[in-house]
PDB file of C-alpha atoms in Angstrom:
ATOM      1  CA  MET W   1       5.494 -11.328   4.239  1.00 97.00           C
ATOM      2  CA  GLY W   2       4.850 -10.293   0.652  1.00 96.00           C
ATOM      3  CA  ALA W   3       8.303  -9.327  -0.590  1.00 96.00           C
ATOM      4  CA  GLY W   4       7.113  -7.189  -3.484  1.00 94.00           C
ATOM      5  CA  GLY W   5       7.941  -3.560  -4.127  1.00 95.00           C
ATOM      6  CA  VAL W   6       7.183  -2.472  -0.566  1.00 97.00           C
ATOM      7  CA  GLY W   7       8.110  -5.617   1.351  1.00 98.00           C
ATOM      8  CA  ALA W   8      11.414  -6.233  -0.419  1.00 98.00           C
ATOM      9  CA  THR W   9      12.486  -2.603  -0.059  1.00 98.00           C
ATOM     10  CA  ILE W  10      11.758  -2.614   3.669  1.00 98.00           C
ATOM     11  CA  GLY W  11      13.207  -6.080   4.240  1.00 98.00           C
ATOM     12  CA  GLY W  12      16.286  -5.491   2.109  1.00 98.00           C
ATOM     13  CA  ARG W  13      17.151  -2.249   3.854  1.00 98.00           C
ATOM     14  CA  LEU W  14      16.541  -3.740   7.314  1.00 98.00           C
ATOM     15  CA  PHE W  15      18.896  -6.600   6.392  1.00 98.00           C
ATOM     16  CA  GLU W  16      21.540  -4.107   5.249  1.00 98.00           C
ATOM     17  CA  ALA W  17      21.178  -2.327   8.595  1.00 98.00           C
ATOM     18  CA  GLY W  18      22.059  -5.530  10.445  1.00 98.00           C
ATOM     19  CA  PHE W  19      18.646  -6.918  11.358  1.00 98.00           C
ATOM     20  CA  ASP W  20      17.631 -10.587  11.124  1.00 97.00           C
ATOM     21  CA  VAL W  21      15.246 -10.643   8.137  1.00 98.00           C
ATOM     22  CA  LEU W  22      13.462 -13.288   6.078  1.00 98.00           C
ATOM     23  CA  LEU W  23      11.619 -12.314   2.889  1.00 98.00           C
ATOM     24  CA  VAL W  24       8.501 -14.423   2.325  1.00 98.00           C
ATOM     25  CA  ALA W  25       7.620 -14.560  -1.373  1.00 97.00           C
ATOM     26  CA  ARG W  26       6.346 -16.911  -4.068  1.00 95.00           C
ATOM     27  CA  GLY W  27       6.662 -17.895  -7.719  1.00 95.00           C
ATOM     28  CA  ALA W  28       9.384 -16.665 -10.046  1.00 96.00           C
ATOM     29  CA  HIS W  29      10.189 -13.783  -7.710  1.00 97.00           C
ATOM     30  CA  LEU W  30      10.990 -16.199  -4.882  1.00 98.00           C
ATOM     31  CA  GLU W  31      13.099 -18.360  -7.201  1.00 98.00           C
ATOM     32  CA  ALA W  32      15.155 -15.330  -8.223  1.00 98.00           C
ATOM     33  CA  LEU W  33      15.548 -14.149  -4.618  1.00 98.00           C
ATOM     34  CA  VAL W  34      16.807 -17.568  -3.541  1.00 97.00           C
ATOM     35  CA  ALA W  35      19.133 -17.954  -6.523  1.00 97.00           C
ATOM     36  CA  ARG W  36      20.619 -14.471  -6.723  1.00 96.00           C
ATOM     37  CA  GLY W  37      19.457 -12.458  -3.733  1.00 97.00           C
ATOM     38  CA  LEU W  38      17.541  -9.207  -3.965  1.00 98.00           C
ATOM     39  CA  ARG W  39      18.635  -6.494  -6.378  1.00 98.00           C
ATOM     40  CA  LEU W  40      17.380  -3.193  -5.000  1.00 98.00           C
ATOM     41  CA  GLU W  41      17.584  -0.192  -7.309  1.00 97.00           C
ATOM     42  CA  GLU W  42      17.199   3.332  -5.936  1.00 97.00           C
ATOM     43  CA  PRO W  43      18.031   6.804  -7.250  1.00 96.00           C
ATOM     44  CA  GLY W  44      21.772   6.806  -7.893  1.00 93.00           C
ATOM     45  CA  ARG W  45      22.288   3.404  -6.308  1.00 94.00           C
ATOM     46  CA  SER W  46      21.842  -0.263  -7.285  1.00 96.00           C
ATOM     47  CA  ARG W  47      23.120  -3.271  -5.375  1.00 97.00           C
ATOM     48  CA  ALA W  48      22.586  -6.957  -4.648  1.00 97.00           C
ATOM     49  CA  ILE W  49      21.470  -7.760  -1.115  1.00 98.00           C
ATOM     50  CA  PRO W  50      21.896 -11.380   0.067  1.00 98.00           C
ATOM     51  CA  VAL W  51      18.789 -11.322   2.256  1.00 98.00           C
ATOM     52  CA  PRO W  52      17.347 -14.819   2.874  1.00 98.00           C
ATOM     53  CA  ALA W  53      14.024 -15.667   1.217  1.00 98.00           C
ATOM     54  CA  ALA W  54      11.574 -18.559   1.541  1.00 98.00           C
ATOM     55  CA  ALA W  55       7.986 -19.566   0.815  1.00 97.00           C
ATOM     56  CA  ALA W  56       7.128 -19.573   4.538  1.00 96.00           C
ATOM     57  CA  ALA W  57       8.634 -18.613   7.862  1.00 96.00           C
ATOM     58  CA  ASP W  58       9.809 -20.917  10.636  1.00 96.00           C
ATOM     59  CA  TRP W  59       8.492 -18.823  13.494  1.00 97.00           C
ATOM     60  CA  ARG W  60      10.663 -18.268  16.552  1.00 95.00           C
ATOM     61  CA  PRO W  61      10.173 -16.339  19.816  1.00 94.00           C
ATOM     62  CA  GLY W  62      10.781 -12.641  19.279  1.00 94.00           C
ATOM     63  CA  ASP W  63       9.769 -12.629  15.596  1.00 97.00           C
ATOM     64  CA  VAL W  64       7.537  -9.918  14.154  1.00 98.00           C
ATOM     65  CA  ALA W  65       5.364 -10.431  11.051  1.00 98.00           C
ATOM     66  CA  LEU W  66       5.656  -7.408   8.778  1.00 98.00           C
ATOM     67  CA  VAL W  67       2.705  -7.964   6.423  1.00 98.00           C
ATOM     68  CA  CYS W  68       3.177  -6.312   3.018  1.00 98.00           C
ATOM     69  CA  VAL W  69       0.863  -8.382   0.781  1.00 96.00           C
ATOM     70  CA  LYS W  70      -2.049  -6.810  -1.078  1.00 93.00           C
ATOM     71  CA  SER W  71      -5.151  -6.705   1.111  1.00 94.00           C
ATOM     72  CA  GLN W  72      -6.909  -9.457  -0.851  1.00 93.00           C
ATOM     73  CA  ASP W  73      -4.075 -11.814   0.203  1.00 94.00           C
ATOM     74  CA  THR W  74      -3.994 -10.953   3.913  1.00 96.00           C
ATOM     75  CA  ALA W  75      -6.039 -13.904   5.162  1.00 95.00           C
ATOM     76  CA  GLY W  76      -3.863 -16.404   3.313  1.00 94.00           C
ATOM     77  CA  ALA W  77      -0.650 -14.752   4.472  1.00 95.00           C
ATOM     78  CA  LEU W  78      -1.688 -14.832   8.137  1.00 96.00           C
ATOM     79  CA  ALA W  79      -3.105 -18.363   8.107  1.00 94.00           C
ATOM     80  CA  GLY W  80       0.100 -20.020   9.289  1.00 92.00           C
ATOM     81  CA  VAL W  81       1.295 -17.327  11.681  1.00 97.00           C
ATOM     82  CA  PRO W  82       1.108 -18.117  15.425  1.00 97.00           C
ATOM     83  CA  ARG W  83      -1.399 -15.835  17.130  1.00 97.00           C
ATOM     84  CA  ASP W  84       1.147 -14.559  19.649  1.00 97.00           C
ATOM     85  CA  VAL W  85       3.386 -13.143  16.898  1.00 98.00           C
ATOM     86  CA  PRO W  86       3.022  -9.345  16.625  1.00 98.00           C
ATOM     87  CA  VAL W  87       1.472  -8.411  13.270  1.00 98.00           C
ATOM     88  CA  VAL W  88       2.498  -5.159  11.589  1.00 98.00           C
ATOM     89  CA  CYS W  89       0.256  -4.253   8.627  1.00 98.00           C
ATOM     90  CA  ALA W  90       2.363  -2.260   6.152  1.00 98.00           C
ATOM     91  CA  GLN W  91      -0.454  -2.236   3.614  1.00 97.00           C
ATOM     92  CA  ASN W  92      -2.887   0.001   1.806  1.00 96.00           C
ATOM     93  CA  GLY W  93      -6.468   0.002   3.033  1.00 97.00           C
ATOM     94  CA  VAL W  94      -7.871   0.305   6.538  1.00 98.00           C
ATOM     95  CA  ALA W  95      -9.317  -3.152   7.271  1.00 97.00           C
ATOM     96  CA  ASN W  96      -6.242  -5.393   7.552  1.00 98.00           C
ATOM     97  CA  GLU W  97      -5.563  -4.485  11.169  1.00 98.00           C
ATOM     98  CA  ARG W  98      -9.155  -5.252  12.150  1.00 97.00           C
ATOM     99  CA  TRP W  99      -9.017  -8.600  10.348  1.00 97.00           C
ATOM    100  CA  ALA W 100      -5.812  -9.542  12.166  1.00 98.00           C
ATOM    101  CA  HIS W 101      -7.404  -8.661  15.498  1.00 98.00           C
ATOM    102  CA  GLU W 102     -10.544 -10.646  14.696  1.00 97.00           C
ATOM    103  CA  ALA W 103      -8.363 -13.610  13.671  1.00 97.00           C
ATOM    104  CA  GLY W 104      -7.006 -13.715  17.217  1.00 97.00           C
ATOM    105  CA  PHE W 105      -3.675 -11.888  17.008  1.00 98.00           C
ATOM    106  CA  THR W 106      -2.964 -10.257  20.325  1.00 95.00           C
ATOM    107  CA  ALA W 107      -0.652  -7.455  19.165  1.00 98.00           C
ATOM    108  CA  VAL W 108      -1.609  -5.629  15.960  1.00 98.00           C
ATOM    109  CA  TYR W 109       0.043  -2.531  14.504  1.00 98.00           C
ATOM    110  CA  GLY W 110      -0.653  -0.379  11.480  1.00 98.00           C
ATOM    111  CA  VAL W 111       1.862   1.306   9.209  1.00 98.00           C
ATOM    112  CA  CYS W 112       0.951   4.191   6.931  1.00 98.00           C
ATOM    113  CA  VAL W 113       3.043   3.298   3.881  1.00 98.00           C
ATOM    114  CA  VAL W 114       4.358   5.988   1.559  1.00 98.00           C
ATOM    115  CA  LEU W 115       6.830   4.037  -0.577  1.00 97.00           C
ATOM    116  CA  PRO W 116       6.580   3.725  -4.385  1.00 94.00           C
ATOM    117  CA  GLY W 117       8.364   0.379  -4.742  1.00 95.00           C
ATOM    118  CA  GLU W 118       7.691  -2.009  -7.613  1.00 94.00           C
ATOM    119  CA  ILE W 119       8.960  -5.327  -8.946  1.00 94.00           C
ATOM    120  CA  VAL W 120      10.371  -4.714 -12.437  1.00 93.00           C
ATOM    121  CA  GLU W 121      11.444  -8.331 -12.963  1.00 94.00           C
ATOM    122  CA  PRO W 122      11.788 -11.366 -10.694  1.00 97.00           C
ATOM    123  CA  GLY W 123      14.302 -10.580  -7.981  1.00 98.00           C
ATOM    124  CA  VAL W 124      14.626  -6.910  -8.977  1.00 97.00           C
ATOM    125  CA  VAL W 125      12.813  -4.147  -7.072  1.00 97.00           C
ATOM    126  CA  VAL W 126      12.922  -0.421  -7.754  1.00 97.00           C
ATOM    127  CA  ASP W 127      12.184   2.233  -5.130  1.00 97.00           C
ATOM    128  CA  ALA W 128      12.057   5.594  -6.893  1.00 96.00           C
ATOM    129  CA  PHE W 129      11.768   7.824  -3.813  1.00 96.00           C
ATOM    130  CA  THR W 130      14.301  10.476  -2.880  1.00 97.00           C
ATOM    131  CA  PRO W 131      15.820  11.819  -0.635  1.00 98.00           C
ATOM    132  CA  ALA W 132      14.569   8.988   1.628  1.00 98.00           C
ATOM    133  CA  PRO W 133      13.389   5.526   0.527  1.00 98.00           C
ATOM    134  CA  GLY W 134      10.011   5.844   2.192  1.00 98.00           C
ATOM    135  CA  LEU W 135       7.802   7.244   4.931  1.00 98.00           C
ATOM    136  CA  LEU W 136       6.578   4.561   7.358  1.00 98.00           C
ATOM    137  CA  ASP W 137       4.728   5.769  10.451  1.00 98.00           C
ATOM    138  CA  VAL W 138       3.787   3.049  12.965  1.00 98.00           C
ATOM    139  CA  GLY W 139       1.139   2.803  15.654  1.00 98.00           C
ATOM    140  CA  ARG W 140      -0.748   0.282  17.734  1.00 98.00           C
ATOM    141  CA  TRP W 141      -4.210  -0.677  16.441  1.00 98.00           C
ATOM    142  CA  PRO W 142      -6.758   0.779  16.986  1.00 96.00           C
ATOM    143  CA  GLU W 143      -4.738   3.521  18.636  1.00 97.00           C
ATOM    144  CA  GLY W 144      -1.810   4.178  20.908  1.00 98.00           C
ATOM    145  CA  VAL W 145       1.947   3.730  21.084  1.00 98.00           C
ATOM    146  CA  ASP W 146       3.859   1.148  23.094  1.00 98.00           C
ATOM    147  CA  ALA W 147       7.513   0.127  23.445  1.00 98.00           C
ATOM    148  CA  ARG W 148       7.301  -2.220  20.451  1.00 98.00           C
ATOM    149  CA  ALA W 149       5.913   0.501  18.191  1.00 98.00           C
ATOM    150  CA  GLU W 150       8.731   2.807  19.267  1.00 98.00           C
ATOM    151  CA  GLN W 151      11.287   0.053  18.580  1.00 98.00           C
ATOM    152  CA  ILE W 152       9.868  -0.739  15.144  1.00 98.00           C
ATOM    153  CA  ALA W 153       9.991   2.943  14.193  1.00 98.00           C
ATOM    154  CA  ALA W 154      13.573   3.178  15.456  1.00 98.00           C
ATOM    155  CA  ASP W 155      14.572   0.092  13.459  1.00 98.00           C
ATOM    156  CA  LEU W 156      13.013   1.535  10.314  1.00 98.00           C
ATOM    157  CA  ARG W 157      14.893   4.794  10.848  1.00 98.00           C
ATOM    158  CA  ALA W 158      18.118   2.796  11.252  1.00 98.00           C
ATOM    159  CA  ALA W 159      17.372   1.311   7.808  1.00 98.00           C
ATOM    160  CA  GLY W 160      17.106   4.802   6.296  1.00 98.00           C
ATOM    161  CA  PHE W 161      13.340   5.308   6.323  1.00 98.00           C
ATOM    162  CA  ARG W 162      11.491   8.246   7.806  1.00 98.00           C
ATOM    163  CA  SER W 163       9.402   6.727  10.564  1.00 98.00           C
ATOM    164  CA  ARG W 164       7.570   7.833  13.702  1.00 98.00           C
ATOM    165  CA  ALA W 165       5.597   5.993  16.333  1.00 98.00           C
ATOM    166  CA  VAL W 166       2.218   7.747  16.281  1.00 98.00           C
ATOM    167  CA  PRO W 167      -0.819   7.196  18.539  1.00 98.00           C
ATOM    168  CA  ASP W 168      -3.306   7.839  15.719  1.00 98.00           C
ATOM    169  CA  VAL W 169      -1.962   5.763  12.848  1.00 98.00           C
ATOM    170  CA  MET W 170      -5.433   5.060  11.457  1.00 98.00           C
ATOM    171  CA  ARG W 171      -6.053   8.791  10.926  1.00 98.00           C
ATOM    172  CA  TRP W 172      -3.057   8.701   8.595  1.00 98.00           C
ATOM    173  CA  LYS W 173      -4.155   5.484   6.946  1.00 98.00           C
ATOM    174  CA  TYR W 174      -7.580   6.934   6.146  1.00 98.00           C
ATOM    175  CA  ARG W 175      -5.860   9.871   4.429  1.00 98.00           C
ATOM    176  CA  LYS W 176      -3.765   7.354   2.478  1.00 98.00           C
ATOM    177  CA  LEU W 177      -7.009   5.531   1.599  1.00 98.00           C
ATOM    178  CA  ILE W 178      -8.357   8.712  -0.002  1.00 98.00           C
ATOM    179  CA  ARG W 179      -5.146   9.011  -2.039  1.00 97.00           C
ATOM    180  CA  ASN W 180      -5.398   5.362  -3.069  1.00 97.00           C
ATOM    181  CA  LEU W 181      -8.888   5.841  -4.510  1.00 97.00           C
ATOM    182  CA  THR W 182      -7.088   7.109  -7.624  1.00 97.00           C
ATOM    183  CA  ASN W 183      -5.275   3.790  -8.125  1.00 96.00           C
ATOM    184  CA  ALA W 184      -8.149   2.229 -10.044  1.00 97.00           C
ATOM    185  CA  ALA W 185      -8.429   5.176 -12.442  1.00 97.00           C
ATOM    186  CA  ASP W 186      -4.656   5.197 -12.918  1.00 95.00           C
ATOM    187  CA  ALA W 187      -4.826   1.490 -13.774  1.00 96.00           C
ATOM    188  CA  ALA W 188      -7.835   1.642 -16.066  1.00 97.00           C
ATOM    189  CA  CYS W 189      -6.900   4.709 -18.109  1.00 97.00           C
ATOM    190  CA  ALA W 190      -3.881   5.922 -20.046  1.00 96.00           C
ATOM    191  CA  PRO W 191      -1.753   8.549 -18.295  1.00 94.00           C
ATOM    192  CA  ASP W 192      -2.440  11.071 -21.066  1.00 96.00           C
ATOM    193  CA  ASP W 193      -6.227  10.597 -21.029  1.00 97.00           C
ATOM    194  CA  PRO W 194      -7.639  14.152 -21.190  1.00 98.00           C
ATOM    195  CA  ASP W 195     -10.412  13.366 -18.696  1.00 98.00           C
ATOM    196  CA  LEU W 196      -8.308  11.416 -16.212  1.00 98.00           C
ATOM    197  CA  ARG W 197      -7.749  14.335 -13.855  1.00 97.00           C
ATOM    198  CA  GLU W 198     -11.493  14.948 -13.573  1.00 98.00           C
ATOM    199  CA  LEU W 199     -12.040  11.252 -12.818  1.00 98.00           C
ATOM    200  CA  LEU W 200      -9.365  11.288 -10.114  1.00 98.00           C
ATOM    201  CA  ARG W 201     -10.865  14.360  -8.473  1.00 98.00           C
ATOM    202  CA  ALA W 202     -14.368  12.863  -8.534  1.00 98.00           C
ATOM    203  CA  ALA W 203     -13.240   9.639  -6.854  1.00 98.00           C
ATOM    204  CA  CYS W 204     -11.435  11.507  -4.074  1.00 98.00           C
ATOM    205  CA  ARG W 205     -14.317  13.945  -3.600  1.00 98.00           C
ATOM    206  CA  GLU W 206     -16.684  11.046  -2.959  1.00 98.00           C
ATOM    207  CA  GLY W 207     -14.209   9.581  -0.506  1.00 98.00           C
ATOM    208  CA  GLU W 208     -13.951  12.825   1.449  1.00 98.00           C
ATOM    209  CA  GLN W 209     -17.751  13.085   1.627  1.00 98.00           C
ATOM    210  CA  VAL W 210     -18.112   9.516   2.886  1.00 98.00           C
ATOM    211  CA  ILE W 211     -15.409   9.830   5.556  1.00 98.00           C
ATOM    212  CA  ALA W 212     -17.003  13.073   6.788  1.00 98.00           C
ATOM    213  CA  ALA W 213     -20.473  11.516   6.916  1.00 98.00           C
ATOM    214  CA  ALA W 214     -19.119   8.522   8.814  1.00 98.00           C
ATOM    215  CA  GLY W 215     -17.398  10.811  11.344  1.00 98.00           C
ATOM    216  CA  ILE W 216     -14.086   8.997  10.926  1.00 98.00           C
ATOM    217  CA  PRO W 217     -11.017  10.918  12.162  1.00 98.00           C
ATOM    218  CA  ILE W 218      -8.620  11.714   9.323  1.00 98.00           C
ATOM    219  CA  VAL W 219      -5.617  13.994   8.940  1.00 98.00           C
ATOM    220  CA  SER W 220      -6.073  16.954   6.621  1.00 97.00           C
ATOM    221  CA  ARG W 221      -4.598  17.077   3.139  1.00 97.00           C
ATOM    222  CA  ALA W 222      -2.433  19.989   4.223  1.00 98.00           C
ATOM    223  CA  GLU W 223      -1.025  18.072   7.202  1.00 98.00           C
ATOM    224  CA  ASP W 224      -0.348  15.071   4.996  1.00 98.00           C
ATOM    225  CA  GLU W 225       1.459  17.151   2.367  1.00 97.00           C
ATOM    226  CA  GLN W 226       3.522  18.883   5.020  1.00 98.00           C
ATOM    227  CA  HIS W 227       4.546  15.553   6.536  1.00 97.00           C
ATOM    228  CA  ARG W 228       5.624  14.153   3.154  1.00 97.00           C
ATOM    229  CA  GLY W 229       7.790  17.234   2.742  1.00 97.00           C
ATOM    230  CA  ASP W 230      10.508  16.945   0.103  1.00 97.00           C
ATOM    231  CA  LEU W 231       9.908  13.290  -0.803  1.00 98.00           C
ATOM    232  CA  ARG W 232       9.492  12.867  -4.548  1.00 96.00           C
ATOM    233  CA  ILE W 233       9.583  10.195  -7.243  1.00 96.00           C
ATOM    234  CA  VAL W 234      12.394  10.309  -9.810  1.00 95.00           C
ATOM    235  CA  PRO W 235      13.379   7.992 -12.691  1.00 93.00           C
ATOM    236  CA  VAL W 236      15.701   5.139 -11.702  1.00 95.00           C
ATOM    237  CA  GLY W 237      18.044   3.625 -14.285  1.00 86.00           C
ATOM    238  CA  GLY W 238      16.299   5.562 -17.037  1.00 82.00           C
ATOM    239  CA  ARG W 239      12.919   3.985 -16.157  1.00 82.00           C
ATOM    240  CA  GLU W 240       9.851   5.958 -15.230  1.00 80.00           C
ATOM    241  CA  ARG W 241       7.706   4.420 -12.490  1.00 83.00           C
ATOM    242  CA  GLU W 242       5.025   2.100 -13.868  1.00 77.00           C
ATOM    243  CA  GLY W 243       2.239   3.676 -11.845  1.00 82.00           C
ATOM    244  CA  SER W 244       0.019   2.709  -8.927  1.00 89.00           C
ATOM    245  CA  SER W 245       0.052  -0.697  -7.263  1.00 88.00           C
ATOM    246  CA  THR W 246      -3.233  -1.506  -9.027  1.00 93.00           C
ATOM    247  CA  ARG W 247      -1.722  -0.677 -12.404  1.00 93.00           C
ATOM    248  CA  GLN W 248       1.227  -2.924 -11.567  1.00 89.00           C
ATOM    249  CA  SER W 249      -1.162  -5.784 -10.721  1.00 91.00           C
ATOM    250  CA  LEU W 250      -2.896  -5.460 -14.086  1.00 93.00           C
ATOM    251  CA  ARG W 251       0.440  -5.316 -15.899  1.00 90.00           C
ATOM    252  CA  ARG W 252       1.569  -8.527 -14.223  1.00 87.00           C
ATOM    253  CA  GLY W 253      -1.750 -10.244 -14.986  1.00 89.00           C
ATOM    254  CA  SER W 254      -2.121 -11.320 -11.369  1.00 83.00           C
ATOM    255  CA  GLY W 255      -5.860 -11.936 -11.775  1.00 90.00           C
ATOM    256  CA  SER W 256      -6.834  -9.774  -8.820  1.00 90.00           C
ATOM    257  CA  VAL W 257      -6.494  -6.194  -7.625  1.00 93.00           C
ATOM    258  CA  GLU W 258      -6.969  -4.529  -4.258  1.00 93.00           C
ATOM    259  CA  GLY W 259      -9.784  -2.262  -5.457  1.00 95.00           C
ATOM    260  CA  ASP W 260     -12.360  -3.907  -3.203  1.00 96.00           C
ATOM    261  CA  HIS W 261     -10.309  -2.795  -0.198  1.00 96.00           C
ATOM    262  CA  LEU W 262      -9.822   0.766  -1.494  1.00 97.00           C
ATOM    263  CA  ASN W 263     -12.729   1.972  -3.653  1.00 98.00           C
ATOM    264  CA  GLY W 264     -14.876  -0.820  -2.208  1.00 98.00           C
ATOM    265  CA  GLU W 265     -14.274   0.451   1.322  1.00 98.00           C
ATOM    266  CA  ILE W 266     -15.734   3.823   0.310  1.00 98.00           C
ATOM    267  CA  VAL W 267     -18.664   2.241  -1.552  1.00 98.00           C
ATOM    268  CA  ARG W 268     -19.623   0.180   1.499  1.00 98.00           C
ATOM    269  CA  LEU W 269     -19.226   3.108   3.912  1.00 98.00           C
ATOM    270  CA  GLY W 270     -21.236   5.299   1.558  1.00 98.00           C
ATOM    271  CA  ALA W 271     -24.095   2.804   1.473  1.00 98.00           C
ATOM    272  CA  ARG W 272     -24.060   2.613   5.267  1.00 98.00           C
ATOM    273  CA  HIS W 273     -24.216   6.387   5.693  1.00 98.00           C
ATOM    274  CA  GLY W 274     -26.439   7.352   2.775  1.00 97.00           C
ATOM    275  CA  VAL W 275     -23.752   8.959   0.595  1.00 98.00           C
ATOM    276  CA  PRO W 276     -23.838   8.094  -3.131  1.00 97.00           C
ATOM    277  CA  THR W 277     -20.533   6.783  -4.499  1.00 98.00           C
ATOM    278  CA  PRO W 278     -21.148   6.139  -8.227  1.00 98.00           C
ATOM    279  CA  VAL W 279     -17.616   7.004  -9.367  1.00 98.00           C
ATOM    280  CA  ASN W 280     -15.929   4.648  -6.918  1.00 98.00           C
ATOM    281  CA  ALA W 281     -18.475   1.927  -7.697  1.00 98.00           C
ATOM    282  CA  VAL W 282     -17.740   2.210 -11.430  1.00 98.00           C
ATOM    283  CA  LEU W 283     -13.975   2.227 -10.819  1.00 98.00           C
ATOM    284  CA  LEU W 284     -14.233  -0.852  -8.611  1.00 98.00           C
ATOM    285  CA  ALA W 285     -16.324  -2.753 -11.145  1.00 97.00           C
ATOM    286  CA  THR W 286     -13.986  -1.728 -13.975  1.00 98.00           C
ATOM    287  CA  VAL W 287     -10.671  -2.806 -12.465  1.00 97.00           C
ATOM    288  CA  THR W 288     -12.214  -6.012 -11.096  1.00 96.00           C
ATOM    289  CA  GLU W 289     -13.449  -6.866 -14.585  1.00 97.00           C
ATOM    290  CA  MET W 290     -10.100  -5.975 -16.157  1.00 96.00           C
ATOM    291  CA  ALA W 291      -8.180  -8.149 -13.685  1.00 96.00           C
ATOM    292  CA  ALA W 292     -10.464 -11.144 -14.179  1.00 96.00           C
ATOM    293  CA  ALA W 293     -10.152 -10.871 -17.976  1.00 96.00           C
ATOM    294  CA  GLY W 294      -6.389 -10.342 -17.952  1.00 96.00           C
ATOM    295  CA  GLU W 295      -6.891  -6.942 -19.599  1.00 97.00           C
ATOM    296  CA  PRO W 296      -3.765  -4.766 -19.577  1.00 95.00           C
ATOM    297  CA  PRO W 297      -3.783  -1.327 -17.911  1.00 96.00           C
ATOM    298  CA  GLY W 298      -4.679   1.847 -19.768  1.00 97.00           C
ATOM    299  CA  THR W 299      -7.388   0.437 -22.062  1.00 97.00           C
ATOM    300  CA  ARG W 300     -10.423   2.355 -20.742  1.00 98.00           C
ATOM    301  CA  ARG W 301     -11.467   5.976 -21.347  1.00 98.00           C
ATOM    302  CA  ALA W 302     -12.046   8.244 -18.374  1.00 98.00           C
ATOM    303  CA  ALA W 303     -14.947   9.957 -20.157  1.00 98.00           C
ATOM    304  CA  ASP W 304     -16.728   6.613 -20.483  1.00 98.00           C
ATOM    305  CA  LEU W 305     -16.255   5.859 -16.784  1.00 98.00           C
ATOM    306  CA  LEU W 306     -17.544   9.291 -15.785  1.00 98.00           C
ATOM    307  CA  ALA W 307     -20.550   8.801 -18.096  1.00 98.00           C
ATOM    308  CA  ALA W 308     -21.261   5.407 -16.515  1.00 98.00           C
ATOM    309  CA  ALA W 309     -21.206   7.000 -13.060  1.00 98.00           C
ATOM    310  CA  ALA W 310     -23.575   9.734 -14.229  1.00 97.00           C
ATOM    311  CA  ARG W 311     -25.969   7.121 -15.629  1.00 96.00           C
ATOM    312  CA  ALA W 312     -25.909   5.283 -12.309  1.00 94.00           C
ATOM    313  CA  VAL W 313     -26.973   8.478 -10.537  1.00 92.00           C
ATOM    314  CA  ALA W 314     -29.729   9.181 -13.074  1.00 90.00           C
ATOM    315  CA  SER W 315     -31.156   5.705 -12.719  1.00 83.00           C
TER     316      SER W 315
END
C-alpha cells in the first residue's frame, strides 16, 4: 500500500521471489504500472516486473497489509482495510504503528526501513543501494517477536533484502527518526550550501536531546552504523539519487511532506519535556510552507534557517 520508491521495490522483489503481491498505487504511477508493469532499476540491473497493481485491494483471508505510504497518508490508506488484517508499517516516523493500533487493528508490526528507493517517472522506480537492496528489520508493536514477524523477515530475505525479526523494533525506528530529521534541511537547501552541514548537525542534536529527556529507548549511532555495514548508495543508470523522501515530495509538487511526523515529532516531544527545539521547528515550518506553495527543493539558505532558529531562542 503506497507503491512508491519503497513500496514498489519491496513489492516487486517479493513478486519476483514467488509471493502473491498486489501493488496499491494511484494517479499516473498506477496507470503506468497497470499498462506496462513495474520497471525496477538497481545497480547493474534493470528489468520489467509484471506485478499486479490496483487502486485498492480486494482483501482475502491470509493477506497482510504492508503500508509504505508517507505518514500523512496513513489514515486514508488504512480506512478500507479490515481490522483483522495484519498491518506492517514500513514507514518513516514512529507514530504509524500506534495509530493503527488505536484504529482497531489487532496485529500491528513495525519495520525499520533503510532503502533509498525513488520514483523517477511513472512506473519506473530506482533503488540505488548495494550490495543489498535494503535493510528491513521487523518486529511486533510495541515490542516482541512472533511467528508472523519471523515469517515476514524470512520472506523479505527470500526477496534479497537484509531482514531480521527483532523484539525492539521501535528502538531502531527512533534512531531512524533522528536520521530523518535531516530530510527537511536536505529538501529546503541546495546540496552545496556551505552551512547545510551545520544545519543538519543542529537538527539531529536537538533530536538526541529530546529523546534522552523523554527517556525513550534508542539504539546508539555506533550500533546503527555497524548494522548498516557495507550498504551504500551508488549512481544507477548514470543518475545520482535525488535526495531524501522530503526532497522528492517537493520535486513532485505533491502538496504535502512528512515533516510533521519527523521534525514535528521532536518538536512536540520537546515541548512536553521542556527541551527547546528551534531548529526542528523552523525546518518543519519551512518545508510545510514550501510544499503548500509548490516551491521546488533547494531554494532556501541554511544560514537563514539557522538565523531564524537563533531568533526564536532569543525571543
